[in-house]
Amino acid sequence: QVQLVESGGDLVQPGGSLRLSCAASGTIFNTYDMGWYRQAPGEQREFVARITLSGSARYADSVNGRFTISRDYAKNMVYLQMNRLRPADTAVYYCNKHPVMLSDYWGQGTQVTVSS
């Protein structure tokens, strides 16, 4: 069974920062590019960022310049450093392989709420 466990979400004020963590199973982590996705209330899940096996990162326009994705091969962890957070960033954040297929498993995600 594939394991994807997100953590680090919290309530934060606009302009604040959070660091999300994703613990992934070795099978998925060491085989695929990894990405972060998010789903806001009433919205569809959307792409946030991805990092290749070689460490190359790409971001959605909405977070480019504010978020940084990274991975730690020794720990099978993927991180998302989020700075200058906005209320529009409020969502449940998920990690997964990239790209995702319709049959891919999703974890529970971690809630990020940006509000004053």
JSON list of C-alpha atoms in Angstrom, two decimals:
[
{"chain": "A", "resi": 1, "resn": "GLN", "atom": "CA", "xyz": [0.00, 0.00, 0.00]},
{"chain": "A", "resi": 2, "resn": "VAL", "atom": "CA", "xyz": [1.30, 3.43, -0.97]},
{"chain": "A", "resi": 3, "resn": "GLN", "atom": "CA", "xyz": [1.72, 5.82, 1.95]},
{"chain": "A", "resi": 4, "resn": "LEU", "atom": "CA", "xyz": [1.35, 9.59, 1.61]},
{"chain": "A", "resi": 5, "resn": "VAL", "atom": "CA", "xyz": [1.17, 11.47, 4.90]},
{"chain": "A", "resi": 6, "resn": "GLU", "atom": "CA", "xyz": [1.04, 15.26, 4.85]},
{"chain": "A", "resi": 7, "resn": "SER", "atom": "CA", "xyz": [1.65, 17.42, 7.91]},
{"chain": "A", "resi": 8, "resn": "GLY", "atom": "CA", "xyz": [2.47, 20.96, 8.95]},
{"chain": "A", "resi": 9, "resn": "GLY", "atom": "CA", "xyz": [-0.76, 22.71, 8.09]},
{"chain": "A", "resi": 10, "resn": "ASP", "atom": "CA", "xyz": [-1.98, 25.37, 10.49]},
{"chain": "A", "resi": 11, "resn": "LEU", "atom": "CA", "xyz": [-3.87, 28.61, 10.91]},
{"chain": "A", "resi": 12, "resn": "VAL", "atom": "CA", "xyz": [-1.63, 31.51, 9.91]},
{"chain": "A", "resi": 13, "resn": "GLN", "atom": "CA", "xyz": [-2.11, 35.22, 9.36]},
{"chain": "A", "resi": 14, "resn": "PRO", "atom": "CA", "xyz": [-1.72, 36.77, 5.90]},
{"chain": "A", "resi": 15, "resn": "GLY", "atom": "CA", "xyz": [1.94, 37.35, 5.16]},
{"chain": "A", "resi": 16, "resn": "GLY", "atom": "CA", "xyz": [2.99, 34.49, 7.39]},
{"chain": "A", "resi": 17, "resn": "SER", "atom": "CA", "xyz": [4.89, 31.32, 6.57]},
{"chain": "A", "resi": 18, "resn": "LEU", "atom": "CA", "xyz": [4.42, 27.58, 6.93]},
{"chain": "A", "resi": 19, "resn": "ARG", "atom": "CA", "xyz": [6.48, 24.54, 6.05]},
{"chain": "A", "resi": 20, "resn": "LEU", "atom": "CA", "xyz": [4.55, 21.48, 4.95]},
{"chain": "A", "resi": 21, "resn": "SER", "atom": "CA", "xyz": [6.00, 18.00, 5.05]},
{"chain": "A", "resi": 22, "resn": "CYS", "atom": "CA", "xyz": [5.11, 14.87, 3.12]},
{"chain": "A", "resi": 23, "resn": "ALA", "atom": "CA", "xyz": [6.23, 11.43, 4.18]},
{"chain": "A", "resi": 24, "resn": "ALA", "atom": "CA", "xyz": [6.04, 9.14, 1.18]},
{"chain": "A", "resi": 25, "resn": "SER", "atom": "CA", "xyz": [6.66, 5.46, 0.75]},
{"chain": "A", "resi": 26, "resn": "GLY", "atom": "CA", "xyz": [10.02, 4.61, -0.72]},
{"chain": "A", "resi": 27, "resn": "THR", "atom": "CA", "xyz": [8.44, 3.00, -3.76]},
{"chain": "A", "resi": 28, "resn": "ILE", "atom": "CA", "xyz": [6.77, 6.19, -4.91]},
{"chain": "A", "resi": 29, "resn": "PHE", "atom": "CA", "xyz": [9.37, 8.64, -3.61]},
{"chain": "A", "resi": 30, "resn": "ASN", "atom": "CA", "xyz": [12.31, 6.98, -5.31]},
{"chain": "A", "resi": 31, "resn": "THR", "atom": "CA", "xyz": [10.52, 6.30, -8.58]},
{"chain": "A", "resi": 32, "resn": "TYR", "atom": "CA", "xyz": [8.58, 9.44, -9.49]},
{"chain": "A", "resi": 33, "resn": "ASP", "atom": "CA", "xyz": [8.79, 13.17, -9.57]},
{"chain": "A", "resi": 34, "resn": "MET", "atom": "CA", "xyz": [6.84, 14.50, -6.59]},
{"chain": "A", "resi": 35, "resn": "GLY", "atom": "CA", "xyz": [4.32, 17.28, -6.41]},
{"chain": "A", "resi": 36, "resn": "TRP", "atom": "CA", "xyz": [2.13, 19.32, -4.12]},
{"chain": "A", "resi": 37, "resn": "TYR", "atom": "CA", "xyz": [-1.54, 19.91, -4.88]},
{"chain": "A", "resi": 38, "resn": "ARG", "atom": "CA", "xyz": [-4.28, 21.77, -3.08]},
{"chain": "A", "resi": 39, "resn": "GLN", "atom": "CA", "xyz": [-8.04, 21.92, -2.94]},
{"chain": "A", "resi": 40, "resn": "ALA", "atom": "CA", "xyz": [-9.88, 24.98, -1.67]},
{"chain": "A", "resi": 41, "resn": "PRO", "atom": "CA", "xyz": [-13.48, 24.77, -0.42]},
{"chain": "A", "resi": 42, "resn": "GLY", "atom": "CA", "xyz": [-15.84, 24.37, -3.34]},
{"chain": "A", "resi": 43, "resn": "GLU", "atom": "CA", "xyz": [-12.98, 24.16, -5.82]},
{"chain": "A", "resi": 44, "resn": "GLN", "atom": "CA", "xyz": [-11.27, 21.40, -7.76]},
{"chain": "A", "resi": 45, "resn": "ARG", "atom": "CA", "xyz": [-7.88, 20.09, -6.76]},
{"chain": "A", "resi": 46, "resn": "GLU", "atom": "CA", "xyz": [-5.12, 22.06, -8.46]},
{"chain": "A", "resi": 47, "resn": "PHE", "atom": "CA", "xyz": [-1.42, 21.75, -9.09]},
{"chain": "A", "resi": 48, "resn": "VAL", "atom": "CA", "xyz": [0.87, 23.77, -6.82]},
{"chain": "A", "resi": 49, "resn": "ALA", "atom": "CA", "xyz": [4.45, 22.62, -7.40]},
{"chain": "A", "resi": 50, "resn": "ARG", "atom": "CA", "xyz": [6.54, 19.68, -8.51]},
{"chain": "A", "resi": 51, "resn": "ILE", "atom": "CA", "xyz": [10.12, 18.55, -8.11]},
{"chain": "A", "resi": 52, "resn": "THR", "atom": "CA", "xyz": [11.85, 16.03, -10.34]},
{"chain": "A", "resi": 53, "resn": "LEU", "atom": "CA", "xyz": [14.09, 13.20, -9.21]},
{"chain": "A", "resi": 54, "resn": "SER", "atom": "CA", "xyz": [17.03, 15.43, -10.09]},
{"chain": "A", "resi": 55, "resn": "GLY", "atom": "CA", "xyz": [15.72, 18.35, -8.05]},
{"chain": "A", "resi": 56, "resn": "SER", "atom": "CA", "xyz": [14.30, 20.60, -10.75]},
{"chain": "A", "resi": 57, "resn": "ALA", "atom": "CA", "xyz": [11.29, 22.56, -9.48]},
{"chain": "A", "resi": 58, "resn": "ARG", "atom": "CA", "xyz": [8.28, 24.10, -11.20]},
{"chain": "A", "resi": 59, "resn": "TYR", "atom": "CA", "xyz": [5.41, 26.08, -9.74]},
{"chain": "A", "resi": 60, "resn": "ALA", "atom": "CA", "xyz": [1.92, 27.22, -10.50]},
{"chain": "A", "resi": 61, "resn": "ASP", "atom": "CA", "xyz": [1.76, 30.90, -11.40]},
{"chain": "A", "resi": 62, "resn": "SER", "atom": "CA", "xyz": [-0.31, 31.60, -8.30]},
{"chain": "A", "resi": 63, "resn": "VAL", "atom": "CA", "xyz": [2.50, 30.55, -5.94]},
{"chain": "A", "resi": 64, "resn": "ASN", "atom": "CA", "xyz": [5.60, 31.18, -8.02]},
{"chain": "A", "resi": 65, "resn": "GLY", "atom": "CA", "xyz": [8.09, 33.30, -6.08]},
{"chain": "A", "resi": 66, "resn": "ARG", "atom": "CA", "xyz": [6.45, 32.56, -2.73]},
{"chain": "A", "resi": 67, "resn": "PHE", "atom": "CA", "xyz": [6.63, 28.76, -2.39]},
{"chain": "A", "resi": 68, "resn": "THR", "atom": "CA", "xyz": [9.63, 26.45, -2.54]},
{"chain": "A", "resi": 69, "resn": "ILE", "atom": "CA", "xyz": [9.45, 22.68, -2.99]},
{"chain": "A", "resi": 70, "resn": "SER", "atom": "CA", "xyz": [12.29, 20.42, -1.91]},
{"chain": "A", "resi": 71, "resn": "ARG", "atom": "CA", "xyz": [12.97, 16.76, -1.23]},
{"chain": "A", "resi": 72, "resn": "ASP", "atom": "CA", "xyz": [15.18, 14.80, 1.14]},
{"chain": "A", "resi": 73, "resn": "TYR", "atom": "CA", "xyz": [16.18, 11.43, -0.29]},
{"chain": "A", "resi": 74, "resn": "ALA", "atom": "CA", "xyz": [17.59, 10.21, 3.03]},
{"chain": "A", "resi": 75, "resn": "LYS", "atom": "CA", "xyz": [14.23, 10.69, 4.75]},
{"chain": "A", "resi": 76, "resn": "ASN", "atom": "CA", "xyz": [11.80, 10.02, 1.89]},
{"chain": "A", "resi": 77, "resn": "MET", "atom": "CA", "xyz": [10.33, 13.46, 2.56]},
{"chain": "A", "resi": 78, "resn": "VAL", "atom": "CA", "xyz": [9.00, 16.22, 0.35]},
{"chain": "A", "resi": 79, "resn": "TYR", "atom": "CA", "xyz": [8.62, 19.73, 1.71]},
{"chain": "A", "resi": 80, "resn": "LEU", "atom": "CA", "xyz": [6.77, 22.86, 0.71]},
{"chain": "A", "resi": 81, "resn": "GLN", "atom": "CA", "xyz": [8.01, 26.10, 2.21]},
{"chain": "A", "resi": 82, "resn": "MET", "atom": "CA", "xyz": [5.23, 28.66, 1.91]},
{"chain": "A", "resi": 83, "resn": "ASN", "atom": "CA", "xyz": [6.01, 32.34, 2.42]},
{"chain": "A", "resi": 84, "resn": "ARG", "atom": "CA", "xyz": [3.93, 35.50, 2.16]},
{"chain": "A", "resi": 85, "resn": "LEU", "atom": "CA", "xyz": [0.77, 33.49, 2.49]},
{"chain": "A", "resi": 86, "resn": "ARG", "atom": "CA", "xyz": [-2.52, 34.91, 1.27]},
{"chain": "A", "resi": 87, "resn": "PRO", "atom": "CA", "xyz": [-6.12, 34.07, 2.15]},
{"chain": "A", "resi": 88, "resn": "ALA", "atom": "CA", "xyz": [-6.43, 32.58, -1.35]},
{"chain": "A", "resi": 89, "resn": "ASP", "atom": "CA", "xyz": [-3.86, 29.97, -0.32]},
{"chain": "A", "resi": 90, "resn": "THR", "atom": "CA", "xyz": [-6.37, 28.50, 2.12]},
{"chain": "A", "resi": 91, "resn": "ALA", "atom": "CA", "xyz": [-6.88, 24.88, 1.11]},
{"chain": "A", "resi": 92, "resn": "VAL", "atom": "CA", "xyz": [-6.18, 21.29, 1.97]},
{"chain": "A", "resi": 93, "resn": "TYR", "atom": "CA", "xyz": [-2.70, 20.50, 0.67]},
{"chain": "A", "resi": 94, "resn": "TYR", "atom": "CA", "xyz": [-1.77, 17.10, -0.69]},
{"chain": "A", "resi": 95, "resn": "CYS", "atom": "CA", "xyz": [1.43, 15.52, -1.93]},
{"chain": "A", "resi": 96, "resn": "ASN", "atom": "CA", "xyz": [1.62, 12.88, -4.63]},
{"chain": "A", "resi": 97, "resn": "LYS", "atom": "CA", "xyz": [3.64, 11.71, -7.56]},
{"chain": "A", "resi": 98, "resn": "HIS", "atom": "CA", "xyz": [3.79, 13.89, -10.64]},
{"chain": "A", "resi": 99, "resn": "PRO", "atom": "CA", "xyz": [2.02, 13.65, -12.92]},
{"chain": "A", "resi": 100, "resn": "VAL", "atom": "CA", "xyz": [-0.99, 12.06, -11.27]},
{"chain": "A", "resi": 101, "resn": "MET", "atom": "CA", "xyz": [-3.25, 9.55, -12.92]},
{"chain": "A", "resi": 102, "resn": "LEU", "atom": "CA", "xyz": [-6.95, 9.03, -12.28]},
{"chain": "A", "resi": 103, "resn": "SER", "atom": "CA", "xyz": [-6.20, 5.81, -10.42]},
{"chain": "A", "resi": 104, "resn": "ASP", "atom": "CA", "xyz": [-3.57, 7.30, -8.10]},
{"chain": "A", "resi": 105, "resn": "TYR", "atom": "CA", "xyz": [-4.02, 7.12, -4.35]},
{"chain": "A", "resi": 106, "resn": "TRP", "atom": "CA", "xyz": [-4.43, 10.31, -2.32]},
{"chain": "A", "resi": 107, "resn": "GLY", "atom": "CA", "xyz": [-3.64, 10.82, 1.35]},
{"chain": "A", "resi": 108, "resn": "GLN", "atom": "CA", "xyz": [-5.66, 12.83, 3.85]},
{"chain": "A", "resi": 109, "resn": "GLY", "atom": "CA", "xyz": [-3.90, 16.12, 3.18]},
{"chain": "A", "resi": 110, "resn": "THR", "atom": "CA", "xyz": [-3.15, 18.88, 5.66]},
{"chain": "A", "resi": 111, "resn": "GLN", "atom": "CA", "xyz": [-5.27, 21.98, 6.21]},
{"chain": "A", "resi": 112, "resn": "VAL", "atom": "CA", "xyz": [-3.75, 25.41, 5.64]},
{"chain": "A", "resi": 113, "resn": "THR", "atom": "CA", "xyz": [-5.89, 28.34, 6.68]},
{"chain": "A", "resi": 114, "resn": "VAL", "atom": "CA", "xyz": [-4.71, 31.89, 6.03]},
{"chain": "A", "resi": 115, "resn": "SER", "atom": "CA", "xyz": [-6.86, 34.37, 7.90]},
{"chain": "A", "resi": 116, "resn": "SER", "atom": "CA", "xyz": [-6.59, 37.38, 10.16]}
]
